[in-house]
XYZ file of C-alpha atoms in Angstrom:
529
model
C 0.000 0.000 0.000
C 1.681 3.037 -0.919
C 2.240 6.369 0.794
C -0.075 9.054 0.209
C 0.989 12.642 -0.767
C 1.235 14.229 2.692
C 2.524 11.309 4.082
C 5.704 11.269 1.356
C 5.990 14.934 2.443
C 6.232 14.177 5.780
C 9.376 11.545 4.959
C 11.009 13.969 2.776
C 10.785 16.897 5.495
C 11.972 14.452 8.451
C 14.831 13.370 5.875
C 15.424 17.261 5.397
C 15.559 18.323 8.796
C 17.990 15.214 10.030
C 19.977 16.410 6.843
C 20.250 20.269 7.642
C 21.028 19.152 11.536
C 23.811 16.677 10.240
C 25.374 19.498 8.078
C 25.401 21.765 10.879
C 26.713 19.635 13.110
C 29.455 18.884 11.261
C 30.625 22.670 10.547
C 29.579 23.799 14.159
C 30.270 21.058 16.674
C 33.903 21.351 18.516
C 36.664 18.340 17.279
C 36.853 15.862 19.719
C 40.533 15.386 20.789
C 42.548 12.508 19.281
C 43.370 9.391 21.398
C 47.292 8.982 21.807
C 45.886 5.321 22.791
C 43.932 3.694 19.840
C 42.914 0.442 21.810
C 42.090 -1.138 24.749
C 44.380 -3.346 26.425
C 43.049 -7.530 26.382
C 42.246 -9.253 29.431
C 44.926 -10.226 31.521
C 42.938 -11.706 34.645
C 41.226 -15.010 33.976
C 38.669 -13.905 36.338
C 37.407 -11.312 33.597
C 37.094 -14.368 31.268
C 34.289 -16.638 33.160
C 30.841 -15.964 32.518
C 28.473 -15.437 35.646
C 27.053 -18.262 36.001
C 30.597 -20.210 36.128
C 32.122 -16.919 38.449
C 29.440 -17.610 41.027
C 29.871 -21.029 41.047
C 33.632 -20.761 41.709
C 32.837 -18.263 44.990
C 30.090 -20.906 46.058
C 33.139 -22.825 45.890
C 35.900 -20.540 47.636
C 38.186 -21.341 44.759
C 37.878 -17.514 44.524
C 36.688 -15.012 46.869
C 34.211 -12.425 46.170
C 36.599 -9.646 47.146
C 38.619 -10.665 44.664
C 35.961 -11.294 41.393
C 35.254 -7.634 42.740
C 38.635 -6.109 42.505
C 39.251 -7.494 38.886
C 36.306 -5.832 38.152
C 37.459 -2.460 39.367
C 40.846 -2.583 38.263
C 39.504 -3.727 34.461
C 37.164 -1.057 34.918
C 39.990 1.710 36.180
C 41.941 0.268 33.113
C 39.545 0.709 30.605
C 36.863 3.295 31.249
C 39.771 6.498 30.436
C 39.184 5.073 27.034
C 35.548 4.862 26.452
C 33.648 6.796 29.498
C 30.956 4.058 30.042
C 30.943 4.504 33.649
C 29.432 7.277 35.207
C 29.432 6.452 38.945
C 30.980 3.670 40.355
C 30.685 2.484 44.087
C 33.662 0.717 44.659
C 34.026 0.842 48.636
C 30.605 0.119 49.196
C 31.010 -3.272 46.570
C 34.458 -4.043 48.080
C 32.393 -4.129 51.781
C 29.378 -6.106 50.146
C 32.036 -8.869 48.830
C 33.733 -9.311 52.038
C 29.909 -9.592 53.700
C 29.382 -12.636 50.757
C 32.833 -13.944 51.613
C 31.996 -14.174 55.213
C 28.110 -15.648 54.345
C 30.188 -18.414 52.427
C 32.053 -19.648 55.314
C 29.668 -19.295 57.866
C 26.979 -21.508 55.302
C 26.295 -24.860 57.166
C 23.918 -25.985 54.454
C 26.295 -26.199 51.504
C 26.660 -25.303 48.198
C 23.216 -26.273 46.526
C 21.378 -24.045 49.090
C 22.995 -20.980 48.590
C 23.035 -21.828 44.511
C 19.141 -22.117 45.266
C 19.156 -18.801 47.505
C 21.168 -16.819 46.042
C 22.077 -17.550 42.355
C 24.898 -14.531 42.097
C 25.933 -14.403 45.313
C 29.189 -12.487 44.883
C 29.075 -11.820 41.205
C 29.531 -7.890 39.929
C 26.956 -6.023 37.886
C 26.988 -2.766 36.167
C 23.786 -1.021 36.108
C 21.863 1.380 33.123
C 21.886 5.231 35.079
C 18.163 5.221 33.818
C 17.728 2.125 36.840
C 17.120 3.701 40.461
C 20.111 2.390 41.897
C 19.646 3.706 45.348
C 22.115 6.361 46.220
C 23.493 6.669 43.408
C 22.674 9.370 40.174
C 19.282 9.144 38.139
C 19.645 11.542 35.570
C 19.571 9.975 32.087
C 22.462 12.832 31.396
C 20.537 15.768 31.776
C 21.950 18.930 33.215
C 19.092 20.311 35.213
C 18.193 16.787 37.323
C 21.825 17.223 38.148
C 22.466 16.069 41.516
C 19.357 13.417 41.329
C 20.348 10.922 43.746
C 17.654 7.347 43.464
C 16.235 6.623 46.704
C 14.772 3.516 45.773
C 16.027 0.389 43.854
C 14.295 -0.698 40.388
C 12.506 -3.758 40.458
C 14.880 -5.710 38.681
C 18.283 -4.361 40.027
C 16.462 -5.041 43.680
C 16.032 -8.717 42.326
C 19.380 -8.642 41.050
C 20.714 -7.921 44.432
C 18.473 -10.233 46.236
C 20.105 -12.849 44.068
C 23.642 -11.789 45.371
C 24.830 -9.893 42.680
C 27.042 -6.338 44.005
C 26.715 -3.587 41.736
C 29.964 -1.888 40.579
C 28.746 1.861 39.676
C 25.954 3.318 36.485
C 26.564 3.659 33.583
C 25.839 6.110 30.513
C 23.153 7.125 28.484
C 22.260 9.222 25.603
C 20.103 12.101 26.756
C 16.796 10.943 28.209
C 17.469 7.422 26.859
C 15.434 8.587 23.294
C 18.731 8.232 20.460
C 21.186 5.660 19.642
C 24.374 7.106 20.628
C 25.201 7.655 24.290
C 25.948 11.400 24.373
C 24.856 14.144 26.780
C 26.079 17.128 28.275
C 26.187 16.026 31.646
C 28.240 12.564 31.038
C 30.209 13.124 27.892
C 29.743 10.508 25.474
C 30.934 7.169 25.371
C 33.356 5.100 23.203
C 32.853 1.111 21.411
C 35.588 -0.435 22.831
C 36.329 -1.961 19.495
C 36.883 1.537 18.045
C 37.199 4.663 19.947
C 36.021 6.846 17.193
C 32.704 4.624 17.169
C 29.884 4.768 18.923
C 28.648 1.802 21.082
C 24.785 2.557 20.629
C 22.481 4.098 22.604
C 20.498 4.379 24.899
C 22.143 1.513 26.956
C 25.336 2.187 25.710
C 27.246 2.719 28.645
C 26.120 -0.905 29.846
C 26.856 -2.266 26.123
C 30.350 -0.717 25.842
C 31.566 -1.934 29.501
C 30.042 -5.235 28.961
C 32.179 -5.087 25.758
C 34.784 -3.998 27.136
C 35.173 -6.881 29.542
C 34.563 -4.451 32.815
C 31.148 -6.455 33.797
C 29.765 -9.442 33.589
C 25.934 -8.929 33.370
C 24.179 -5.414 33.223
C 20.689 -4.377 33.123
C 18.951 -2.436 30.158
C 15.673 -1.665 28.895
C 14.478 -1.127 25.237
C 11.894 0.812 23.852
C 13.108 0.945 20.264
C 16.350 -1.482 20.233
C 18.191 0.270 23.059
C 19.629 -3.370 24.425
C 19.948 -4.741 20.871
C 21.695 -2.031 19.287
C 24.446 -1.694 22.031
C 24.791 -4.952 22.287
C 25.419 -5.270 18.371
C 27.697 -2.984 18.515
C 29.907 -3.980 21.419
C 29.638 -7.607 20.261
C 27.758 -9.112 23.587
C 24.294 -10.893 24.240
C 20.679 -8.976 24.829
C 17.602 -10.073 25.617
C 14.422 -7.530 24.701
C 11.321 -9.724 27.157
C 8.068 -10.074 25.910
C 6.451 -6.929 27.603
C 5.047 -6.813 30.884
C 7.091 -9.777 32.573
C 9.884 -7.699 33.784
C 8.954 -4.894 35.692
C 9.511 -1.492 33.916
C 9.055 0.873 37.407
C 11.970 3.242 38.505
C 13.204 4.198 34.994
C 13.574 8.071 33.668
C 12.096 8.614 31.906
C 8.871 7.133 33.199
C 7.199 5.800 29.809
C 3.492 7.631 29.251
C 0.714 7.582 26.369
C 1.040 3.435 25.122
C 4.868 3.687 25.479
C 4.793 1.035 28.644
C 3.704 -1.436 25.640
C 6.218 -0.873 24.034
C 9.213 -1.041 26.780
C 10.598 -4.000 28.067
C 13.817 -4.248 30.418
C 16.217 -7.294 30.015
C 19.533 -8.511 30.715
C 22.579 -8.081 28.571
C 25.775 -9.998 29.133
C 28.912 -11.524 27.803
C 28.222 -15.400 27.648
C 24.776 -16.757 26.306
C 24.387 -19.040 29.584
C 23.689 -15.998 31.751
C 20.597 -14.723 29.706
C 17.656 -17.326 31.255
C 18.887 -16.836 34.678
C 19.347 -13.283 34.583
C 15.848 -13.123 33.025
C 14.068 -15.686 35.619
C 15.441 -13.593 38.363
C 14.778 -10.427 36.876
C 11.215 -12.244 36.200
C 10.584 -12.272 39.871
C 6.773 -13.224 40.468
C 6.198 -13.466 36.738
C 8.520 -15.658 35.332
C 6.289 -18.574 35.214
C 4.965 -16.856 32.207
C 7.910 -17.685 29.935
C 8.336 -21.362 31.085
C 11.858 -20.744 31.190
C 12.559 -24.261 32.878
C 10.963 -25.749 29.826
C 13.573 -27.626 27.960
C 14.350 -26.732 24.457
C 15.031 -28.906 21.071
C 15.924 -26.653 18.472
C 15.499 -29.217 15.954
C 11.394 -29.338 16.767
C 11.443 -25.876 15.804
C 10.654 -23.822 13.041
C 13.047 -21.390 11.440
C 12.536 -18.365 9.206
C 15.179 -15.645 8.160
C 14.207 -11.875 6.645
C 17.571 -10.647 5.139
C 16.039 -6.715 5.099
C 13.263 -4.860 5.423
C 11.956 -4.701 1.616
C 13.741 -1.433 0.849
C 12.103 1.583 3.069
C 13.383 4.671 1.815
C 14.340 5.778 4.932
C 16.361 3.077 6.499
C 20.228 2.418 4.566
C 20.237 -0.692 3.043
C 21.786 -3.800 4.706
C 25.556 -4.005 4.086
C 26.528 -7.148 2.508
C 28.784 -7.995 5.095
C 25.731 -8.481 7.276
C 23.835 -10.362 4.917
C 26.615 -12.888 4.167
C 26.822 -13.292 8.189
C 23.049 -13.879 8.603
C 23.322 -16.061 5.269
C 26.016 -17.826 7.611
C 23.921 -18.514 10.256
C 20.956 -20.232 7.816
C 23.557 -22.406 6.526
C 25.110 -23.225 10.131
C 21.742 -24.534 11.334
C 20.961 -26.476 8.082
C 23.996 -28.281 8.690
C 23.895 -28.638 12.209
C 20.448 -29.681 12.726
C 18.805 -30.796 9.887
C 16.099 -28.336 9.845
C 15.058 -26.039 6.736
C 15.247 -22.354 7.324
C 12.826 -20.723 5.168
C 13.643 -17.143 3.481
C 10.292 -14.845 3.820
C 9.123 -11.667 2.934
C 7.065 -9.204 5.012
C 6.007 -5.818 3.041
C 4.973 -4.249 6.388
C 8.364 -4.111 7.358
C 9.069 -1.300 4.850
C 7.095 1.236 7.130
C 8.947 0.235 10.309
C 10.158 3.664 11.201
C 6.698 4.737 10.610
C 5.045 1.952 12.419
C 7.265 3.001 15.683
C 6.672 6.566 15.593
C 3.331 6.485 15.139
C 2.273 3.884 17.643
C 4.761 5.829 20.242
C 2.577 9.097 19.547
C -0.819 7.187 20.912
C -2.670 8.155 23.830
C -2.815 5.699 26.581
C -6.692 3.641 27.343
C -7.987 6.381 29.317
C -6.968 8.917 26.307
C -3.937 10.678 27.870
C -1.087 11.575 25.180
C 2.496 10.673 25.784
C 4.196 13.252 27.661
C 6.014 15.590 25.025
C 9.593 15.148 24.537
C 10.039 18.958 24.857
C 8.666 18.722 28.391
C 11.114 16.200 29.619
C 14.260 17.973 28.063
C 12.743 21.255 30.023
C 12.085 19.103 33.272
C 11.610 20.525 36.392
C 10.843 23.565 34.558
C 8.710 25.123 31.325
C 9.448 22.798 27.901
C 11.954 23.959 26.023
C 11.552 25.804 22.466
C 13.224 23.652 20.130
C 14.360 26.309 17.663
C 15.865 28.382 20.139
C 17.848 25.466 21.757
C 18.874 24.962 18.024
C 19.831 28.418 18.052
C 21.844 28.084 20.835
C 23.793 25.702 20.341
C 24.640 26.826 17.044
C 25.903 29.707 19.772
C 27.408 27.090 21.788
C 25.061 27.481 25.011
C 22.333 25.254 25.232
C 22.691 22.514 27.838
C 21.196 19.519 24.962
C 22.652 17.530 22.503
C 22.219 18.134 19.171
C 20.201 14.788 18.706
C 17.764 15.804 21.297
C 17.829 19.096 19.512
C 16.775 17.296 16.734
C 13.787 14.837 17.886
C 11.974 17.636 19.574
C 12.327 19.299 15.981
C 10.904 16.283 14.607
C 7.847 15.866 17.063
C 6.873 19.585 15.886
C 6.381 17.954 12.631
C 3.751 14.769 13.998
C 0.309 15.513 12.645
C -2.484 15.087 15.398
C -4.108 11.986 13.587
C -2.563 8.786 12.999
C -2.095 7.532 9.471
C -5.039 5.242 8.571
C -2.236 3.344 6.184
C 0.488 3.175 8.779
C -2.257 1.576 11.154
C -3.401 -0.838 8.598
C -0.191 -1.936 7.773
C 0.595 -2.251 11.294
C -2.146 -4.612 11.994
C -1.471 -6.783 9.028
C 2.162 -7.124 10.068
C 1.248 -8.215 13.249
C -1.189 -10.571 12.046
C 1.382 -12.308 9.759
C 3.860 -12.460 12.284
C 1.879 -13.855 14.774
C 0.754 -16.911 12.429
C 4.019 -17.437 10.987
C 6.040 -17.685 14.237
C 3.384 -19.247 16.319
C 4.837 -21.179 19.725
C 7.309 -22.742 18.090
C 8.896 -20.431 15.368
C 11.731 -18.673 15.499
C 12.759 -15.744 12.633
C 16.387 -13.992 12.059
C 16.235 -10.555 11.006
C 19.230 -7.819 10.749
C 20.333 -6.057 14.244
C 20.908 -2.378 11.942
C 21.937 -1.730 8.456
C 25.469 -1.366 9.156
C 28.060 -2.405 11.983
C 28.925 0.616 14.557
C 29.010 3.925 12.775
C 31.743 6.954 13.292
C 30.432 8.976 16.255
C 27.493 10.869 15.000
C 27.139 9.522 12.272
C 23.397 8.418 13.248
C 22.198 12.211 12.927
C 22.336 11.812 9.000
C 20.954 8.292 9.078
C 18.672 8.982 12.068
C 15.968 6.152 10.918
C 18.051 2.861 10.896
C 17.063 1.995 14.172
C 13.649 1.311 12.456
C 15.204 -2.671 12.244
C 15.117 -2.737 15.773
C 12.182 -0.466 16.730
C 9.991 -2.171 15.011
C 9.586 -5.595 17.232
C 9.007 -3.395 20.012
C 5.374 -2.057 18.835
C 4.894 -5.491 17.866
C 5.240 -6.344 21.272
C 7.622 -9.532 20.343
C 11.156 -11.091 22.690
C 14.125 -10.991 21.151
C 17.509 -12.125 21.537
C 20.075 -9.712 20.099
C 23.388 -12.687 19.818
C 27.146 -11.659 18.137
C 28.554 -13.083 15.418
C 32.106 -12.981 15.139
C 34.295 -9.819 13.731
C 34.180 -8.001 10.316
C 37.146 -7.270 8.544
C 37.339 -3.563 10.260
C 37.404 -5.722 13.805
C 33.849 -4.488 14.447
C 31.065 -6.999 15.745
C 28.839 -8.813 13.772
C 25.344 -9.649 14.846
C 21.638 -11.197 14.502
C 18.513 -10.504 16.226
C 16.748 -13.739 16.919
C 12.557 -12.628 16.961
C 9.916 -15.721 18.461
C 6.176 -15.349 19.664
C 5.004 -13.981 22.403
C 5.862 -15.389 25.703
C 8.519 -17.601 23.858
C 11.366 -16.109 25.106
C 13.259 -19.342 25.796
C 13.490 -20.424 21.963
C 15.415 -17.085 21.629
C 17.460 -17.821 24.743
C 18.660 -21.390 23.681
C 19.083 -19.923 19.824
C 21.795 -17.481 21.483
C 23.366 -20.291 23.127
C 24.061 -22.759 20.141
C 24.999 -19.602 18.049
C 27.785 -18.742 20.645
C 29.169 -22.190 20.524
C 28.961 -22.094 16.213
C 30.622 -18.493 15.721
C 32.099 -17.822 18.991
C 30.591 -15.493 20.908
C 32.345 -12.312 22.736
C 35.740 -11.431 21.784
C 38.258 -9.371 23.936
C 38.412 -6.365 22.044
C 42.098 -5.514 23.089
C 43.237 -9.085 21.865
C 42.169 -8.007 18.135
């Protein structure tokens, strides 16, 4: 169904005003220093080199002491985080006191090791947490200059189940401003580096968690995505993400709070190094709902169904899918043929040409009682009036606005929304839905590119401001999905898949990630390159 006439105008002006904010951005925006160091150093401490799962087994164990799985943490993290500013605030006393309390639970434990395994999972095992996460005392801000000084008084949901389950959290990490672009830039943070280039960016808007995960400086991390902000960083940085099937993992205690149909649309997950900490970082981040996803339900990928969508049809707005990234996923089809016998079939969904559409619009809705999403020009004003996005454009051309150019830019965009939804972008919406629903069914399972490209030069996105649309997408259709790395391109950058099932069928994803880490390696030490 094609476009009508004010709808193609309303592509080519969103094109136009990314374009005009890209140009100026390039002749107005300071140079960013050049790094005397152009990579990080590898892993020297096997400690660094264990998943979760195996580095709380070994405490458990007292082959290794908490205190000490703690201190490798902080001196990777002191080691590498000069380079690529992906923690904000740390809390290393307070973790270095909350080891030595775990150490001294482990040798006091009379009832062995399966009953604190059954207690207490991670007892002992650091995590690095997204800033947008109340992480109580520690700074809320999503890198805006006016909630400066934010402290979180309260824990989120999942980082309270986190540390229920033993894991110590290391510090918070950075953002793009008010979580709502793909690179992790403000003014209050900086921005932050892919460890597998410095002059790259490592996503957004959990990009501080993707690029220390990457980084080898945690373990596990939390993140939430409303529009591939786990998937992207972790494609990026080369690590595992898992986007939940919404409304299993609790969503409370994030800035921004989502408004309008947005909490639909937003689902927090875990992201990690090794594929064997995904399903029990999700059950635990589950908490009373994991008995939804039937995550102790054992999995034979050769019972199941596979489909593979090499691009989205050819939107004019998204770049088209590099060939490097097509050869990978064509990889991965061929893999599983081989390996389990099964046919992957290729497929073609047309609705997946208005993705970018699909995801603005359905972000714009009003919520059931007919209240509108909070406007984005009220949150970058927040606590006081909403800003006027042509005078913050104005000055920063001047150099003295407190916002980033791409949060310059979105409010521009949302100036341009029209009051009523497209009647076409709905319809096409619905049918997508529909065919997705009845093609992956409980037991399907469908590969589909992570972006268009691997990481792109830092701001590069404000030119090709759309491309998240691969990503953004699955979130208004409200599916889980498994973002899993795929080895190294030629430049040394990560290569990646998403991995998209039905509803509430979150551990096909899960055990897709795990055979695909054992057939094209997983993560790889970006300082050993």
């Amino acid at each position: 169904m094609p476009l009508s006439r004010l709808e193609r105008a309303q592509v080519w002006l969103l094109k136009a005003v990314m374009g005009v904010l890209f140009t100026l951005y390039r002749f107005l925006s300071p140079r960013r220093p050049a790094f005397t160091v152009k990579k990080l150093p590898p892993v020297s401490n096997p400690l660094l080199a264990v998943s979760a799962t195996q580095l709380a087994r070994k405490i458990r164990r007292r082959e290794v002491s908490s205190v000490e799985a703690v201190q490798a943490y902080i001196d990777r993290i002191q080691e590498v985080n000069p380079l690529i500013n992906a923690v904000v605030k740390d809390r290393f006393a307070a973790a270095l006191q909350e080891a030595a309390q775990v150490d001294k639970l482990i040798e006091e434990e009379t009832g062995g090791e399966e009953v604190l395994e059954d207690r207490l999972p991670l007892l002992g095992v650091p995590l690095s947490v997204k800033e947008a996460f109340a992480l109580q005392g520690m700074p809320h801000t999503t890198g805006v200059i006016s909630r400066r000084g934010v402290l979180a008084t309260v824990d989120a949901p999942p980082v309270a189940l986190l540390k229920r389950a033993g894991a110590i959290p290391m510090g918070v990490t950075n953002t793009s401003e008010l979580c709502m672009w793909s690179e992790s830039h403000n003014h209050l943070y900086g921005i932050t580096n892919n460890p597998y280039d410095l002059d790259r960016i490592p996503g957004g808007s959990s990009g501080g968690e993707g690029s220390i995960l990457g980084a080898a400086g945690a373990v596990i991390g939390v993140g939430s995505d409303i529009g591939g902000s786990i998937r992207m960083p972790c494609f990026f940085n080369g690590i595992f993400g898992h986007k939940t099937t919404p409304d299993v993992v609790s969503n409370e205690n994030q800035y921004p709070p989502s408004s309008g149909r947005q909490e639909e649309y937003l689902s927090t997950g875990p992201m990690c190094r090794y594929a064997e900490d995904l399903l029990p970082m999700l059950r635990i981040m589950a908490g009373p709902k994991a008995h939804m996803l039937s995550l102790n339900t054992k999995v034979d990928l050769k019972k199941l169904r596979f489909f593979t969508v090499p691009h989205d049809g050819g939107s004019p707005l998204t770049s088209p899918v590099s060939k490097e990234l097509m050869q990978i996923q064509k990889k991965v089809v061929e893999r599983l043929q081989e390996d389990l016998g099964v046919q992957v079939q290729e497929v073609y969904l047309p609705g997946l040409r208005y993705g970018f559409q699909i995801w603005d619009t359905y972000m714009g809705l009003p919520d059931k009682e007919g209240n509108p999403p909070q406007p984005f020009v009220e949150l970058m004003g927040e606590p006081g009036r909403p800003v006027w996005p042509l005078w913050e454009l104005l000055k920063w051309i001047m150099g003295k606005s407190e916002h980033t150019m791409a949060a310059i830019g979105l409010s521009l965009v949302e100036m341009s929304h029209v009051s009523k939804p497209s009647t076409v972008i709905i319809q096409q919406k619905e049918k997508l839905q529909k065919e997705m629903e009845e093609l992956l069914g409980k037991d399907g399972v469908l590969f589909y590119p992570s972006h268009p490209r691997v990481a792109p030069k830092h701001h590069h996105p404000l030119f090709r401001p759309f491309d998240f649309a691969y990503t953004g997408i699955i979130n208004i259709l409200g599916l889980p999905v498994t973002q899993c790395p795929l080895g190294l391109s030629d430049e040394g950058l990560p290569l990646g898949v998403q991995v998209v099932t039905g509803k509430l069928q979150d551990r096909l994803s899960l055990a897709v990630a795990f055979y695909l880490e054992k057939a094209f390696g997983g993560w790889r030490d970006p300082g050993a390159i």
